[in-house]
Amino acid sequence: KCPKSYNCGNFSLEFPFTVSNDTDCGLITVDGCNSTEGSPTIRTRDAKSPYHILEKTSTNAFRIHDSGLQESFTPSICYTFRNMSLPETPFVSFTFSPNITFFTCYNQTASLQIQDYFQSYRSSRCNISTVYYKTPSTHQDHTLPIPQDCSSIQLPIKSGNRSADLLHLLSADFTLEWNLSEDCNKCHHGGGHCFSDNRNQFYCGTEGGLTKIVFIGGITIAALTSSLVIVFVSIRRKRAKAQQEHEKGIELFLRNNGNLAPMRYKYSIIKKMTNSFSENLGRGGFGSVYKGQFPDGRLVAVKVLNESNGNGEDFMNEVASISRTSHVNIVALLGFCFEGSKRALIYDFMPNGSLEKFIGNNASSSQESTLGWDKLFEIALGIARGLEYLHQGCRTRILHLDIKPQDILLDKELGPKISDFGLAKLCPNRSSIVSMLVARGTIGYIAPEVFSRNFGEVSYKSDVYSYGMLILEMVGGRTTVDRRDVDCTSEIYFPTYLYKQIEVNNAERDVGDGSPSVKRNMIIVGLWCIQTNPKDRPSMTRVVEMLEGKLGPLEVPPKPYLYSPPRAPPSYSTSESF
Ligand SMILES: Nc1ncnc2c1ncn2[C@@H]1O[C@H](COP(=O)(O)OP(=O)(O)OP(=O)(O)O)[C@@H](O)[C@H]1O
């Protein structure tokens, strides 16, 4: 049972807000209500920069300080222009005030249309784009749609300030107002919980089970529903009309997702962003990835999916589920493109590439590619937290089903970010998992039940298996193998080798400089995760607890057996104990 309101510092919190030890009671969590240091904070999509609540100014408004935004107010104004990172929930719409709308347009497009449209605006030229704006006193909304190749950005400003200097105009303090959707409001007052499935349909969860409230919002919404149905029927019947109908679906998606919808970009903009796809970062099973840049200078990675005439609905559902995630260990989806058969996803650029470069046989012997034990452990823990979030933390459980070192990207500080989840459904015609993995030489990360249902049902435990293999590989990359253990005529099954080492060195636990115990724990956790029977594998929540040492000394699991795909042994030659 949830209380009607919570005390938080010197104000009260009501639904849709809740406090951190009662997250199920609301949609937006406020942290630090009982803290004596600093103000309470609201979690936003960008986990690194929460909003600080300065005061509650009305029943549905807070005065906010956004320290992340404050930091971006650098003299290099071009880096300030990105959209606000609002709290994450599809059932609440947010507005901040006072605000100003800017327009950024790519410089390459010196079109007359742009010059005409922004004739009476001030402008500031950045590296690859130009920013157009008007001071609040002179601002009047244009009646025409903004030119192609330009996007609009809203940022808060100081009230009453008429400065023409952009930096003096902007403010990191603003009023945030929220409005709960009608469906969710009714649901909450009827004692239910607001949910949406991965088709963006609203559900009201009640005690007796999930009651689907299919668009009870009246004639307007009913009309939208029927137009959606018509769209889907006609997609099948008339291929010629497909493009137009896709557009309607996307518009509906964007409307349903409000603030949460990622930005949609035209293919022509994607081309500009990537400088005509000039810098290829790599190629995967779904398509190629190119380095690109947003108008504000932010670096991005653009994954251009292989051309497909497949179902646009699936694509949009996947975009929706990926965009609803927000976690430090998940790569952020910043936008997408969907124009007929052209589809692309825009992610945050990860300067250190994938974990593949740093571990296993791929890690070169050069100093910079070798990670220390502490860093390896932090990476393993980060990946576990990211997977736990995908399994437990989102409203819709997301299974990755293809975790491997290539899908773990590393940011500037070598923090791990999981990428490529939810994509499996995007490419139904993708060549079989087996043949692809054999070709890549990464066989071994896929859980046995994904190959054959004789081993059990595919579930979140299949990701646990892949995670186990991944951390064993991470340990393996830094572990030396005793040649006496290796039968020269056959490949060793690496987990069996590690298991043997754990047994042999059981007496030597927790000695030395700390690395033997870190290594030992990573191996034990890995071995638990790769148990053949999914039921014997821990959940990711438990894995996190095991790694954090919350469960005390770890018990050695039963020896993994049965499923032993070939894997090349590490190529070192001295022995080492754990
Ligand atoms: N956000 C990103 N930032 C930097 N590099 C990236 C980013 N996303 C992908 N890459 C790089 O692009 C390459 C291809 O990535 P992609 O995700 O398409 O393939 P994959 O994960 O190797 O394979 P698959 O898609 O078949 O699972 C990888 O080498 C990766 O390092």
Coordinates of C-alpha atoms and ligand atoms in Angstrom, one line a residue:
K1 CA 0.0 0.0 0.0
C2 CA 1.4 3.4 -1.0
P3 CA 1.1 6.5 1.2
K4 CA -0.7 9.5 -0.3
S5 CA 2.2 11.7 0.2
Y6 CA 5.8 11.7 1.4
N7 CA 7.7 14.3 3.4
C8 CA 10.7 15.5 1.5
G9 CA 12.9 18.2 3.1
N10 CA 10.5 21.1 3.5
F11 CA 7.9 20.1 1.1
S12 CA 5.6 17.1 0.4
L13 CA 5.7 14.8 -2.6
E14 CA 2.6 13.3 -4.2
F15 CA 2.1 10.9 -7.1
P16 CA 3.6 10.8 -9.8
F17 CA 6.7 11.4 -7.5
T18 CA 7.9 8.9 -5.0
V19 CA 11.0 8.4 -2.7
S20 CA 13.9 6.1 -3.4
N21 CA 12.9 3.4 -1.0
D22 CA 9.4 3.2 -2.4
T23 CA 10.1 3.3 -6.1
D24 CA 7.0 1.2 -7.0
C25 CA 4.7 3.9 -5.6
G26 CA 5.4 6.5 -8.2
L27 CA 6.7 7.1 -11.7
I28 CA 9.5 9.6 -10.9
T29 CA 11.9 9.0 -8.1
V30 CA 13.2 11.8 -5.8
D31 CA 16.4 10.9 -4.1
G32 CA 17.9 12.4 -0.9
C33 CA 14.6 13.4 0.8
N34 CA 16.1 12.7 4.2
S35 CA 19.6 13.9 3.5
T36 CA 20.8 16.8 5.5
E37 CA 23.4 17.6 2.8
G38 CA 22.2 19.3 -0.3
S39 CA 18.7 19.4 -1.9
P40 CA 16.6 16.5 -3.0
T41 CA 17.2 15.4 -6.6
I42 CA 15.0 14.1 -9.4
R43 CA 16.4 11.4 -11.6
T44 CA 16.5 12.4 -15.3
R45 CA 17.3 10.5 -18.5
D46 CA 20.9 11.5 -18.2
A47 CA 21.8 9.6 -15.0
K48 CA 24.9 11.8 -14.5
S49 CA 23.0 15.1 -14.1
P50 CA 19.9 14.9 -11.9
Y51 CA 17.8 18.0 -11.2
H52 CA 18.2 19.6 -7.8
I53 CA 14.8 20.7 -6.3
L54 CA 15.2 24.1 -4.8
E55 CA 11.5 24.5 -3.8
K56 CA 8.0 23.5 -4.6
T57 CA 6.3 26.4 -6.1
S58 CA 2.8 25.0 -6.7
T59 CA 1.0 21.6 -6.6
N60 CA 2.5 20.7 -9.9
A61 CA 5.7 22.7 -10.2
F62 CA 9.2 22.7 -8.7
R63 CA 11.9 25.3 -8.9
I64 CA 14.9 23.4 -10.3
H65 CA 18.7 23.7 -10.6
D66 CA 20.3 21.7 -13.3
S67 CA 24.0 21.4 -12.5
G68 CA 24.7 19.5 -15.8
L69 CA 23.3 22.3 -17.8
Q70 CA 25.2 24.8 -15.7
E71 CA 28.4 23.0 -16.6
S72 CA 27.6 23.2 -20.3
F73 CA 27.5 27.0 -20.2
T74 CA 31.0 27.4 -21.5
P75 CA 32.2 30.3 -23.5
S76 CA 32.2 27.9 -26.5
I77 CA 28.4 28.4 -26.8
C78 CA 28.1 25.7 -29.5
Y79 CA 28.4 22.9 -26.9
T80 CA 25.4 24.2 -24.9
F81 CA 22.9 23.4 -27.6
R82 CA 21.4 20.1 -26.8
N83 CA 17.9 19.3 -25.7
M84 CA 17.1 19.1 -22.0
S85 CA 17.3 15.7 -20.3
L86 CA 13.9 15.4 -18.6
P87 CA 12.8 12.8 -16.1
E88 CA 11.8 9.6 -17.7
T89 CA 8.2 8.4 -17.9
P90 CA 5.8 8.3 -20.8
F91 CA 2.8 9.3 -18.6
V92 CA 3.9 12.7 -17.6
S93 CA 4.5 15.7 -19.8
F94 CA 6.9 18.4 -18.6
T95 CA 7.4 22.0 -19.4
F96 CA 10.0 24.3 -18.2
S97 CA 9.8 28.1 -18.0
P98 CA 10.8 30.7 -18.9
N99 CA 12.4 29.3 -22.0
I100 CA 13.8 30.2 -25.4
T101 CA 13.7 28.2 -28.6
F102 CA 16.9 28.1 -30.7
F103 CA 17.3 26.6 -34.2
T104 CA 20.4 24.9 -35.3
C105 CA 21.0 24.3 -39.0
Y106 CA 23.9 22.6 -40.8
N107 CA 26.3 25.0 -42.4
Q108 CA 26.7 23.0 -45.5
T109 CA 23.1 23.8 -46.4
A110 CA 23.5 27.4 -47.4
S111 CA 20.0 27.2 -48.8
L112 CA 18.1 30.4 -49.5
Q113 CA 15.1 29.0 -47.7
I114 CA 17.1 28.9 -44.4
Q115 CA 18.4 32.5 -44.9
D116 CA 14.8 33.7 -45.7
Y117 CA 13.2 31.9 -42.8
F118 CA 15.7 33.3 -40.2
Q119 CA 16.0 36.7 -41.8
S120 CA 15.0 38.6 -38.7
Y121 CA 17.0 36.3 -36.3
R122 CA 20.3 36.8 -34.6
S123 CA 22.8 34.1 -35.5
S124 CA 25.9 32.5 -34.1
R125 CA 28.1 30.4 -36.3
C126 CA 29.6 27.2 -34.9
N127 CA 31.9 24.6 -36.4
I128 CA 29.4 22.7 -38.5
S129 CA 26.2 24.5 -37.8
T130 CA 24.7 27.9 -37.2
V131 CA 22.5 28.8 -34.3
Y132 CA 19.5 31.2 -34.9
Y133 CA 17.6 32.8 -32.1
K134 CA 15.6 35.8 -31.1
T135 CA 15.7 37.5 -27.8
P136 CA 12.5 36.8 -25.8
S137 CA 11.0 40.3 -26.2
T138 CA 11.1 40.1 -30.0
H139 CA 10.2 36.4 -30.4
Q140 CA 7.2 35.5 -32.4
D141 CA 6.4 32.0 -33.5
H142 CA 6.7 31.3 -37.2
T143 CA 3.6 30.0 -38.9
L144 CA 5.7 28.0 -41.4
P145 CA 7.3 24.7 -40.5
I146 CA 11.0 25.0 -39.8
P147 CA 13.3 24.4 -42.8
Q148 CA 14.5 20.9 -43.5
D149 CA 18.0 20.3 -42.1
C150 CA 17.3 22.5 -39.0
S151 CA 16.2 21.4 -35.6
S152 CA 14.8 23.3 -32.7
I153 CA 16.1 23.2 -29.1
Q154 CA 14.5 24.7 -26.1
L155 CA 16.5 25.8 -23.1
P156 CA 15.6 27.7 -19.9
I157 CA 16.4 31.4 -19.6
K158 CA 16.6 33.9 -16.7
S159 CA 13.3 35.7 -16.3
G160 CA 13.1 39.3 -17.3
N161 CA 16.5 39.2 -18.9
R162 CA 16.7 40.8 -22.3
S163 CA 20.3 40.4 -22.9
A164 CA 21.3 39.8 -26.5
D165 CA 24.3 37.7 -25.3
L166 CA 23.2 34.1 -25.4
L167 CA 25.3 33.1 -22.4
H168 CA 23.9 35.8 -20.2
L169 CA 20.4 34.8 -21.3
L170 CA 20.5 31.1 -20.4
S171 CA 19.8 29.8 -16.9
A172 CA 20.3 26.5 -15.1
D173 CA 17.5 27.5 -12.7
F174 CA 14.0 27.2 -13.9
T175 CA 10.5 26.2 -13.1
L176 CA 9.6 22.6 -14.0
E177 CA 5.9 21.9 -14.4
W178 CA 4.4 18.5 -14.8
N179 CA 1.1 17.2 -16.0
L180 CA 0.0 13.6 -15.5
S181 CA -1.8 11.9 -18.5
E182 CA -5.5 11.5 -18.1
D183 CA -5.3 7.7 -18.4
C184 CA -2.6 7.4 -15.8
N185 CA -4.4 9.8 -13.4
K186 CA -7.6 7.7 -13.6
C187 CA -5.7 4.5 -13.2
H188 CA -3.8 5.8 -10.2
H189 CA -6.9 7.1 -8.5
G190 CA -8.6 3.7 -9.1
G191 CA -5.8 2.0 -7.2
G192 CA -3.8 0.8 -10.2
H193 CA -0.3 1.2 -11.6
C194 CA 0.5 2.8 -14.9
F195 CA 2.3 0.7 -17.4
S196 CA 2.9 0.7 -21.1
D197 CA 3.9 -2.3 -23.2
N198 CA 6.4 -2.4 -25.9
R199 CA 3.7 -1.4 -28.4
N200 CA 3.3 1.8 -26.5
Q201 CA -0.2 0.9 -25.4
F202 CA -1.3 2.0 -22.0
Y203 CA -2.0 -0.5 -19.3
C204 CA -3.5 -0.1 -15.9
G205 CA -2.2 -2.8 -13.5
T206 CA -4.6 -3.6 -10.8
E207 CA -4.6 -6.1 -7.9
G208 CA -6.5 -8.7 -9.9
G209 CA -4.1 -8.5 -12.9
L210 CA -3.4 -6.2 -15.7
T211 CA -6.5 -4.5 -17.1
K212 CA -6.0 -3.1 -20.5
I213 CA -7.4 0.3 -20.8
V214 CA -7.4 0.7 -24.5
F215 CA -7.6 4.4 -25.2
I216 CA -10.5 5.4 -23.0
G217 CA -9.7 9.0 -23.7
G218 CA -12.8 9.7 -25.9
I219 CA -13.5 10.3 -29.5
T220 CA -10.2 11.9 -30.4
I221 CA -8.2 9.0 -29.2
A222 CA -10.6 6.4 -30.6
A223 CA -10.2 8.1 -33.9
L224 CA -6.4 7.8 -33.6
T225 CA -6.7 4.1 -32.8
S226 CA -8.9 3.4 -35.8
S227 CA -6.6 5.4 -38.0
L228 CA -3.7 3.2 -36.7
V229 CA -5.7 0.0 -37.5
I230 CA -6.4 1.4 -40.9
V231 CA -2.7 2.2 -41.4
F232 CA -1.7 -1.4 -40.6
V233 CA -4.4 -2.9 -42.8
S234 CA -3.5 -0.8 -45.7
I235 CA 0.2 -1.4 -45.3
R236 CA -0.5 -5.0 -46.2
R237 CA -2.9 -4.2 -49.0
K238 CA -1.3 -1.4 -50.8
R239 CA 2.5 -1.4 -50.9
A240 CA 2.4 1.9 -52.8
K241 CA 0.9 3.6 -49.8
A242 CA 3.4 2.1 -47.3
Q243 CA 5.5 5.2 -47.0
Q244 CA 2.6 7.5 -46.1
E245 CA 1.2 5.0 -43.5
H246 CA 4.6 4.5 -41.9
E247 CA 4.7 8.3 -41.4
K248 CA 1.4 8.1 -39.6
G249 CA 2.6 5.4 -37.3
I250 CA 5.7 7.3 -36.4
E251 CA 3.8 10.5 -35.8
L252 CA 1.5 8.5 -33.4
F253 CA 4.6 7.0 -31.7
L254 CA 6.2 10.4 -31.3
R255 CA 2.9 11.8 -29.8
N256 CA 2.4 8.9 -27.5
N257 CA 5.9 9.1 -26.2
G258 CA 6.0 12.8 -25.7
N259 CA 9.2 13.9 -24.1
L260 CA 10.6 10.4 -24.2
A261 CA 10.6 10.0 -28.0
P262 CA 14.1 10.2 -29.4
M263 CA 14.6 12.8 -32.2
R264 CA 13.8 11.7 -35.7
Y265 CA 16.2 12.7 -38.4
K266 CA 15.9 12.8 -42.1
Y267 CA 18.2 10.6 -44.1
S268 CA 19.7 13.7 -45.7
I269 CA 20.6 14.9 -42.2
I270 CA 22.1 11.6 -41.3
K271 CA 24.3 11.9 -44.4
K272 CA 25.4 15.3 -43.3
M273 CA 26.0 14.2 -39.7
T274 CA 28.3 11.5 -40.9
N275 CA 30.0 13.6 -43.6
S276 CA 28.5 11.3 -46.2
F277 CA 29.4 8.2 -44.2
S278 CA 33.1 9.0 -44.4
E279 CA 34.4 7.4 -41.2
N280 CA 33.4 3.8 -40.7
L281 CA 33.7 2.6 -37.2
G282 CA 33.0 -1.0 -38.0
R283 CA 30.5 -3.4 -39.3
G284 CA 28.2 -5.8 -37.4
G285 CA 25.4 -8.2 -38.3
F286 CA 22.8 -5.4 -38.6
G287 CA 24.7 -2.9 -40.6
S288 CA 27.6 -0.5 -40.6
V289 CA 28.5 2.1 -37.9
Y290 CA 29.8 5.5 -38.8
K291 CA 31.2 8.4 -36.8
G292 CA 29.2 11.5 -36.9
Q293 CA 28.6 14.9 -35.2
F294 CA 25.5 16.7 -34.0
P295 CA 25.1 20.4 -34.9
D296 CA 26.2 21.2 -31.3
G297 CA 29.5 19.3 -31.8
R298 CA 28.5 16.2 -29.8
L299 CA 30.1 13.1 -31.3
V300 CA 27.7 10.3 -32.3
A301 CA 27.9 6.8 -33.7
V302 CA 25.3 6.2 -36.4
K303 CA 24.3 2.6 -37.1
V304 CA 22.9 2.4 -40.5
L305 CA 20.8 -0.8 -40.6
N306 CA 20.9 -3.1 -43.7
E307 CA 18.2 -2.0 -46.1
S308 CA 15.0 -3.8 -45.4
N309 CA 11.4 -3.6 -46.4
G310 CA 10.5 -5.3 -43.1
N311 CA 7.8 -4.2 -40.7
G312 CA 8.1 -0.6 -39.7
E313 CA 6.0 -1.3 -36.7
D314 CA 8.7 -3.6 -35.3
F315 CA 11.3 -1.0 -35.9
M316 CA 9.4 1.7 -34.1
N317 CA 8.6 -0.7 -31.2
E318 CA 12.3 -1.4 -30.8
V319 CA 13.2 2.2 -31.0
A320 CA 10.6 2.8 -28.3
S321 CA 11.9 0.1 -26.0
I322 CA 15.6 1.2 -26.4
S323 CA 14.7 4.8 -25.9
R324 CA 12.9 4.0 -22.7
T325 CA 16.1 2.8 -21.1
S326 CA 18.3 5.2 -19.2
H327 CA 21.3 3.8 -17.2
V328 CA 24.9 4.7 -16.9
N329 CA 25.8 1.3 -18.3
I330 CA 23.6 1.4 -21.3
V331 CA 24.5 3.3 -24.5
A332 CA 22.1 6.1 -24.9
L333 CA 20.0 6.2 -28.1
L334 CA 19.9 9.9 -29.2
G335 CA 17.8 9.6 -32.3
F336 CA 16.7 7.6 -35.3
C337 CA 16.0 7.8 -39.0
F338 CA 13.2 5.9 -40.7
E339 CA 12.6 6.8 -44.3
G340 CA 11.1 4.0 -46.3
S341 CA 13.7 1.2 -46.3
K342 CA 16.4 3.6 -44.8
R343 CA 16.7 3.1 -41.1
A344 CA 19.4 4.3 -38.7
L345 CA 20.0 4.5 -35.0
I346 CA 22.1 7.3 -33.5
Y347 CA 24.0 6.5 -30.3
D348 CA 26.4 8.4 -28.1
F349 CA 29.9 8.0 -29.4
M350 CA 32.1 5.8 -27.3
P351 CA 35.7 6.9 -27.8
N352 CA 37.3 3.7 -26.5
G353 CA 35.5 1.3 -28.9
S354 CA 34.5 -2.1 -27.7
L355 CA 35.8 -4.4 -24.9
E356 CA 36.8 -6.9 -27.6
K357 CA 40.0 -4.8 -28.1
F358 CA 41.1 -5.2 -24.5
I359 CA 40.5 -8.8 -23.7
G360 CA 41.1 -12.3 -24.8
N361 CA 43.4 -13.1 -27.7
N362 CA 42.5 -9.8 -29.3
A363 CA 44.2 -7.7 -26.7
S364 CA 47.5 -6.8 -28.1
S365 CA 50.5 -7.0 -25.8
S366 CA 50.9 -3.3 -25.8
Q367 CA 50.6 -1.6 -22.5
E368 CA 47.6 0.6 -23.2
S369 CA 45.4 -2.3 -24.2
T370 CA 46.0 -4.1 -20.9
L371 CA 43.5 -3.3 -18.2
G372 CA 44.4 -3.6 -14.6
W373 CA 42.5 -6.0 -12.3
D374 CA 40.6 -3.1 -10.6
K375 CA 39.5 -1.7 -13.9
L376 CA 38.5 -5.2 -15.2
F377 CA 36.4 -5.7 -12.0
E378 CA 34.7 -2.3 -12.4
I379 CA 33.9 -3.2 -16.0
A380 CA 32.5 -6.6 -15.0
L381 CA 30.4 -4.9 -12.2
G382 CA 29.2 -2.2 -14.6
I383 CA 28.0 -4.7 -17.2
A384 CA 26.2 -6.7 -14.5
R385 CA 24.4 -3.5 -13.3
G386 CA 23.4 -2.7 -16.9
L387 CA 22.0 -6.1 -17.5
E388 CA 20.3 -6.1 -14.1
Y389 CA 18.6 -2.8 -15.2
L390 CA 17.5 -4.3 -18.6
H391 CA 16.1 -7.3 -16.7
Q392 CA 14.6 -5.6 -13.7
G393 CA 14.8 -1.9 -13.9
C394 CA 12.8 -1.1 -17.0
R395 CA 9.0 -1.3 -17.1
T396 CA 9.3 -3.9 -19.9
R397 CA 11.9 -6.5 -19.3
I398 CA 14.5 -6.4 -22.1
L399 CA 16.6 -9.5 -23.0
H400 CA 19.8 -8.9 -24.9
L401 CA 20.4 -12.6 -25.9
D402 CA 23.6 -11.8 -27.7
I403 CA 26.0 -10.4 -25.0
K404 CA 29.6 -10.6 -26.2
P405 CA 32.7 -8.3 -25.9
Q406 CA 31.8 -6.5 -29.1
D407 CA 28.6 -5.3 -27.6
I408 CA 30.3 -3.7 -24.6
L409 CA 31.5 -0.3 -25.5
L410 CA 33.8 1.8 -23.3
D411 CA 33.4 5.5 -22.7
K412 CA 36.2 8.1 -22.1
E413 CA 36.9 6.7 -18.6
L414 CA 36.6 3.1 -19.8
G415 CA 33.2 2.8 -18.2
P416 CA 31.2 0.0 -19.8
K417 CA 28.0 0.6 -21.8
I418 CA 25.9 -2.3 -23.2
S419 CA 24.8 -1.7 -26.8
D420 CA 22.9 -3.6 -29.4
F421 CA 20.0 -4.9 -27.3
G422 CA 16.5 -5.2 -28.7
L423 CA 18.0 -5.3 -32.2
A424 CA 17.6 -9.1 -32.7
K425 CA 14.0 -8.5 -33.6
L426 CA 14.9 -5.8 -36.1
C427 CA 16.6 -8.2 -38.5
P428 CA 14.4 -11.3 -38.8
N429 CA 16.3 -12.4 -41.9
R430 CA 19.7 -12.1 -40.2
S431 CA 21.8 -15.2 -41.0
S432 CA 21.5 -17.8 -38.3
I433 CA 23.1 -17.1 -35.0
V434 CA 25.3 -20.2 -35.2
S435 CA 26.8 -19.4 -38.6
M436 CA 27.4 -15.9 -37.7
L437 CA 29.2 -16.7 -34.5
V438 CA 31.3 -19.4 -36.1
A439 CA 32.3 -16.9 -38.7
R440 CA 33.3 -14.4 -36.0
G441 CA 35.0 -17.0 -33.9
T442 CA 33.0 -16.0 -30.8
I443 CA 31.1 -19.2 -30.3
G444 CA 30.7 -19.8 -26.6
Y445 CA 28.7 -16.7 -25.4
I446 CA 25.3 -18.1 -26.5
A447 CA 23.4 -20.1 -23.8
P448 CA 22.8 -23.7 -24.6
E449 CA 19.0 -23.2 -24.5
V450 CA 19.2 -20.6 -27.2
F451 CA 20.7 -23.3 -29.5
S452 CA 18.4 -26.1 -28.4
R453 CA 15.2 -25.9 -26.4
N454 CA 16.2 -29.3 -24.9
F455 CA 18.2 -27.3 -22.4
G456 CA 15.2 -25.2 -21.2
E457 CA 13.3 -22.1 -22.1
V458 CA 15.1 -19.0 -23.4
S459 CA 14.8 -16.3 -20.7
Y460 CA 16.7 -13.6 -18.9
K461 CA 18.9 -16.5 -17.6
S462 CA 20.2 -16.9 -21.2
D463 CA 21.8 -13.4 -20.8
V464 CA 23.2 -14.5 -17.4
Y465 CA 25.0 -17.4 -19.2
S466 CA 26.5 -15.0 -21.8
Y467 CA 27.6 -12.7 -19.0
G468 CA 29.3 -15.6 -17.3
M469 CA 31.2 -16.5 -20.4
L470 CA 32.1 -12.9 -20.9
I471 CA 33.7 -12.4 -17.4
L472 CA 35.5 -15.7 -17.7
E473 CA 36.9 -14.4 -21.0
M474 CA 37.9 -11.2 -19.2
V475 CA 39.8 -13.2 -16.6
G476 CA 41.2 -15.4 -19.3
G477 CA 42.7 -12.5 -21.1
R478 CA 44.9 -11.9 -18.2
T479 CA 45.4 -15.4 -17.1
T480 CA 48.3 -17.7 -17.9
V481 CA 47.7 -21.3 -18.7
D482 CA 49.9 -24.1 -17.4
R483 CA 51.0 -26.0 -20.5
R484 CA 50.9 -29.3 -18.5
D485 CA 47.1 -28.9 -18.3
V486 CA 46.7 -28.6 -22.0
D487 CA 46.3 -31.6 -24.2
C488 CA 48.3 -30.7 -27.3
T489 CA 46.0 -32.5 -29.6
S490 CA 42.7 -30.9 -28.5
E491 CA 41.4 -27.6 -27.5
I492 CA 40.8 -27.1 -23.8
Y493 CA 37.4 -26.1 -22.6
F494 CA 38.3 -22.9 -20.9
P495 CA 35.8 -22.9 -18.1
T496 CA 36.8 -26.4 -17.1
Y497 CA 40.4 -25.3 -17.0
L498 CA 39.5 -22.3 -14.7
Y499 CA 37.3 -24.6 -12.5
K500 CA 40.3 -26.9 -12.1
Q501 CA 42.5 -24.0 -11.1
I502 CA 39.9 -22.9 -8.5
E503 CA 39.8 -26.3 -7.0
V504 CA 43.6 -26.7 -6.9
N505 CA 44.1 -23.3 -5.4
N506 CA 41.1 -23.4 -3.0
A507 CA 43.4 -23.1 0.0
E508 CA 45.0 -20.0 -1.3
R509 CA 42.0 -17.7 -1.3
D510 CA 42.2 -14.0 -0.4
V511 CA 45.9 -13.6 -0.2
G512 CA 48.3 -11.1 -1.6
D513 CA 47.6 -7.7 -3.1
G514 CA 43.9 -8.3 -3.6
S515 CA 44.0 -9.3 -7.2
P516 CA 43.9 -13.1 -6.5
S517 CA 40.7 -12.6 -4.6
V518 CA 39.2 -10.3 -7.3
K519 CA 40.2 -12.8 -9.9
R520 CA 38.9 -15.8 -7.9
N521 CA 35.5 -14.1 -7.3
M522 CA 35.1 -13.2 -10.9
I523 CA 35.8 -16.8 -11.9
I524 CA 33.4 -18.2 -9.3
V525 CA 30.6 -15.8 -10.3
G526 CA 31.3 -16.6 -14.0
L527 CA 31.1 -20.4 -13.3
W528 CA 27.8 -19.9 -11.5
C529 CA 26.5 -18.0 -14.4
I530 CA 27.4 -20.7 -17.0
Q531 CA 25.6 -23.6 -15.2
T532 CA 23.9 -25.7 -17.9
N533 CA 20.5 -25.6 -16.3
P534 CA 19.1 -22.1 -16.4
K535 CA 17.5 -22.6 -13.0
D536 CA 21.0 -23.1 -11.4
R537 CA 22.2 -19.7 -12.7
P538 CA 21.8 -16.6 -10.4
S539 CA 19.7 -13.6 -11.5
M540 CA 21.7 -10.5 -12.4
T541 CA 20.6 -8.9 -9.2
R542 CA 22.3 -11.7 -7.3
V543 CA 25.4 -11.5 -9.6
V544 CA 25.7 -7.8 -8.6
E545 CA 25.5 -8.7 -4.9
M546 CA 28.0 -11.5 -5.3
L547 CA 30.5 -9.2 -7.0
E548 CA 30.0 -6.4 -4.5
G549 CA 30.8 -8.9 -1.7
K550 CA 27.3 -8.6 -0.1
L551 CA 26.9 -12.3 0.1
G552 CA 30.1 -13.1 2.0
P553 CA 32.6 -15.7 0.8
L554 CA 31.4 -17.3 -2.4
E555 CA 30.7 -21.0 -2.6
V556 CA 32.3 -22.8 -5.5
P557 CA 29.6 -23.9 -7.9
P558 CA 29.1 -27.4 -9.3
K559 CA 31.5 -28.1 -12.2
P560 CA 30.0 -26.9 -15.5
Y561 CA 29.5 -29.9 -17.8
L562 CA 27.8 -31.1 -20.9
Y563 CA 27.9 -28.0 -23.1
S564 CA 31.4 -27.4 -24.2
P565 CA 31.8 -25.5 -27.4
P566 CA 35.3 -25.3 -28.8
R567 CA 37.3 -22.4 -27.8
A568 CA 40.9 -21.6 -28.5
P569 CA 43.1 -21.7 -25.3
P570 CA 44.9 -18.6 -24.1
S571 CA 48.3 -18.5 -25.6
Y572 CA 50.5 -17.9 -22.6
S573 CA 52.9 -20.3 -21.0
T574 CA 53.5 -20.0 -17.3
S575 CA 51.3 -21.0 -14.4
E576 CA 49.6 -18.8 -11.9
S577 CA 47.3 -19.4 -8.9
F578 CA 44.0 -17.8 -8.1
Ligands
LIG1 N1 28.3 4.0 -29.9 C1 29.5 3.6 -30.5 N2 30.6 4.4 -30.3 C2 31.8 4.0 -30.9 N3 31.9 2.9 -31.6 C3 30.8 2.1 -31.8 C4 29.6 2.4 -31.3 N4 28.7 1.5 -31.7 C5 29.4 0.6 -32.4 N5 30.6 1.0 -32.5 C6 31.7 0.2 -33.2 O1 31.2 -0.2 -34.5 C7 31.5 -1.5 -34.7 C8 30.3 -2.3 -35.2 O2 29.3 -2.2 -34.2 P1 28.0 -3.1 -34.3 O3 27.3 -2.9 -33.1 O4 27.3 -2.8 -35.6 O5 28.5 -4.5 -34.5 P2 28.8 -5.7 -33.4 O6 28.3 -5.4 -32.1 O7 30.3 -5.9 -33.6 O8 28.0 -6.9 -34.1 P3 26.5 -7.2 -34.1 O9 25.7 -6.0 -34.4 O10 26.4 -8.2 -35.1 O11 26.1 -7.7 -32.7 C9 32.1 -2.1 -33.4 O12 33.4 -2.4 -33.6 C10 32.0 -1.0 -32.4 O13 33.3 -0.9 -31.8

